[in-house]
Amino acid sequence: QVQLVESGGGSVQAGGSLRLSCVASGYTYSGYWMGWFRQAPGKEREGVAVIYTTGGNTVYADSVKGRFTIAQDNAKKTLYLQMNSLKAEDTAMYYCAAAQRAILPWWRLHARYYEYWGQGTQVTVSS
């Protein structure tokens, strides 16, 4: 079955950096939308950055453009999120997700369209 396992979270000071990793298994990996979502306490889950595993088309939330970079290693079936210039408002549980279905462009950062999810990794940014 599909498994997504995140790692790399932690606690950093504002302005610092972290790199999250997500190792995928149990499916072909190619031809999926995969991405990173986050959820802070009391808030809805929001899309951060997604990538189409075949071709590398990416979409970013406005709040992270210029600071976060999504990347992948297809051979390792691994997704990354490089997070720089972290802010206190980036504090959240970060989840890796995958979608086999085709997703219209304006829905690609919406969590409801992703059917596979990891357990999450916590990112805490102190100001």
XYZ file of N, CA and C in Angstrom, residues 34-81:
144
model
N 2.389 15.482 -5.875
C 2.840 15.292 -4.500
C 3.161 16.642 -3.905
N 3.003 16.750 -2.613
C 3.293 18.047 -2.048
C 3.329 18.081 -0.542
N 3.505 19.290 -0.057
C 3.591 19.559 1.364
C 2.419 20.439 1.784
N 1.808 20.043 2.859
C 0.723 20.787 3.460
C 1.070 21.013 4.923
N 0.445 21.986 5.531
C 0.703 22.238 6.938
C -0.580 22.592 7.665
N -0.554 22.313 8.962
C -1.722 22.624 9.778
C -1.260 23.098 11.142
N -1.631 24.319 11.459
C -1.354 24.886 12.770
C -2.558 24.643 13.675
N -2.351 24.646 14.983
C -3.471 24.415 15.910
C -4.612 25.393 15.670
N -5.814 24.852 15.544
C -6.989 25.681 15.351
C -7.191 26.199 13.949
N -6.337 25.782 13.027
C -6.454 26.259 11.641
C -6.666 25.087 10.697
N -7.165 25.405 9.515
C -7.353 24.381 8.503
C -6.008 23.993 7.880
N -5.980 22.779 7.332
C -4.791 22.337 6.633
C -4.660 23.137 5.338
N -3.462 23.638 5.081
C -3.258 24.462 3.895
C -2.104 23.926 3.052
N -2.231 24.123 1.753
C -1.175 23.710 0.849
C -0.006 24.671 0.899
N 1.201 24.124 0.899
C 2.426 24.916 0.938
C 3.092 24.908 -0.429
N 3.350 23.719 -0.937
C 3.997 23.573 -2.240
C 3.719 22.179 -2.764
N 3.469 22.087 -4.057
C 3.219 20.794 -4.683
C 4.016 20.698 -5.963
N 4.219 19.454 -6.413
C 4.999 19.194 -7.621
C 4.395 18.007 -8.361
N 4.410 18.075 -9.687
C 3.984 16.929 -10.473
C 5.220 16.076 -10.704
N 5.164 14.829 -10.281
C 6.383 14.012 -10.245
C 6.940 13.704 -11.631
N 6.119 13.803 -12.650
C 6.599 13.646 -14.021
C 6.624 15.014 -14.679
N 7.828 15.550 -14.848
C 7.921 16.872 -15.457
C 8.310 17.968 -14.501
N 7.941 17.819 -13.227
C 8.399 18.768 -12.221
C 7.651 20.076 -12.126
N 6.462 20.165 -12.694
C 5.662 21.372 -12.565
C 5.372 21.640 -11.085
N 5.582 22.886 -10.639
C 5.413 23.206 -9.221
C 4.393 24.314 -9.009
N 3.805 24.308 -7.818
C 2.888 25.360 -7.388
C 3.236 25.693 -5.946
N 3.279 26.980 -5.624
C 3.604 27.420 -4.271
C 2.501 28.320 -3.725
N 2.307 28.224 -2.433
C 1.443 29.188 -1.767
C 2.146 30.542 -1.753
N 1.376 31.613 -1.847
C 1.968 32.953 -1.867
C 2.800 33.214 -0.617
N 2.381 32.664 0.498
C 3.049 32.938 1.768
C 4.461 32.364 1.853
N 4.812 31.434 0.959
C 6.139 30.811 1.039
C 6.984 31.051 -0.204
N 6.427 31.716 -1.202
C 7.187 31.967 -2.431
C 8.462 32.738 -2.123
N 9.560 32.274 -2.706
C 10.836 32.929 -2.482
C 11.559 32.447 -1.245
N 10.874 31.703 -0.381
C 11.511 31.204 0.844
C 11.606 29.673 0.852
N 10.604 29.004 0.319
C 10.552 27.540 0.306
C 10.770 27.029 -1.109
N 11.407 25.858 -1.204
C 11.611 25.213 -2.488
C 11.262 23.740 -2.372
N 10.387 23.285 -3.260
C 10.042 21.867 -3.310
C 10.905 21.204 -4.374
N 11.379 20.000 -4.070
C 12.232 19.277 -5.006
C 12.003 17.789 -4.826
N 12.506 17.023 -5.759
C 12.316 15.584 -5.674
C 13.520 14.853 -6.227
N 13.678 13.623 -5.761
C 14.662 12.689 -6.305
C 13.853 11.476 -6.744
N 13.555 11.410 -8.031
C 12.687 10.350 -8.532
C 13.275 8.966 -8.288
N 14.589 8.845 -8.428
C 15.220 7.539 -8.242
C 15.034 7.046 -6.818
N 15.027 7.968 -5.852
C 14.859 7.598 -4.446
C 13.413 7.699 -3.998
N 12.528 8.115 -4.901
C 11.119 8.318 -4.547
C 11.013 9.192 -3.298
N 11.745 10.260 -3.317
C 11.814 11.136 -2.156
C 11.487 12.560 -2.553
N 10.652 13.179 -1.738
C 10.232 14.565 -1.916
C 10.886 15.394 -0.828
N 11.280 16.612 -1.175
C 11.937 17.490 -0.217
C 11.209 18.842 -0.150
N 11.382 19.497 0.971
C 10.942 20.880 1.103
C 12.054 21.633 1.832
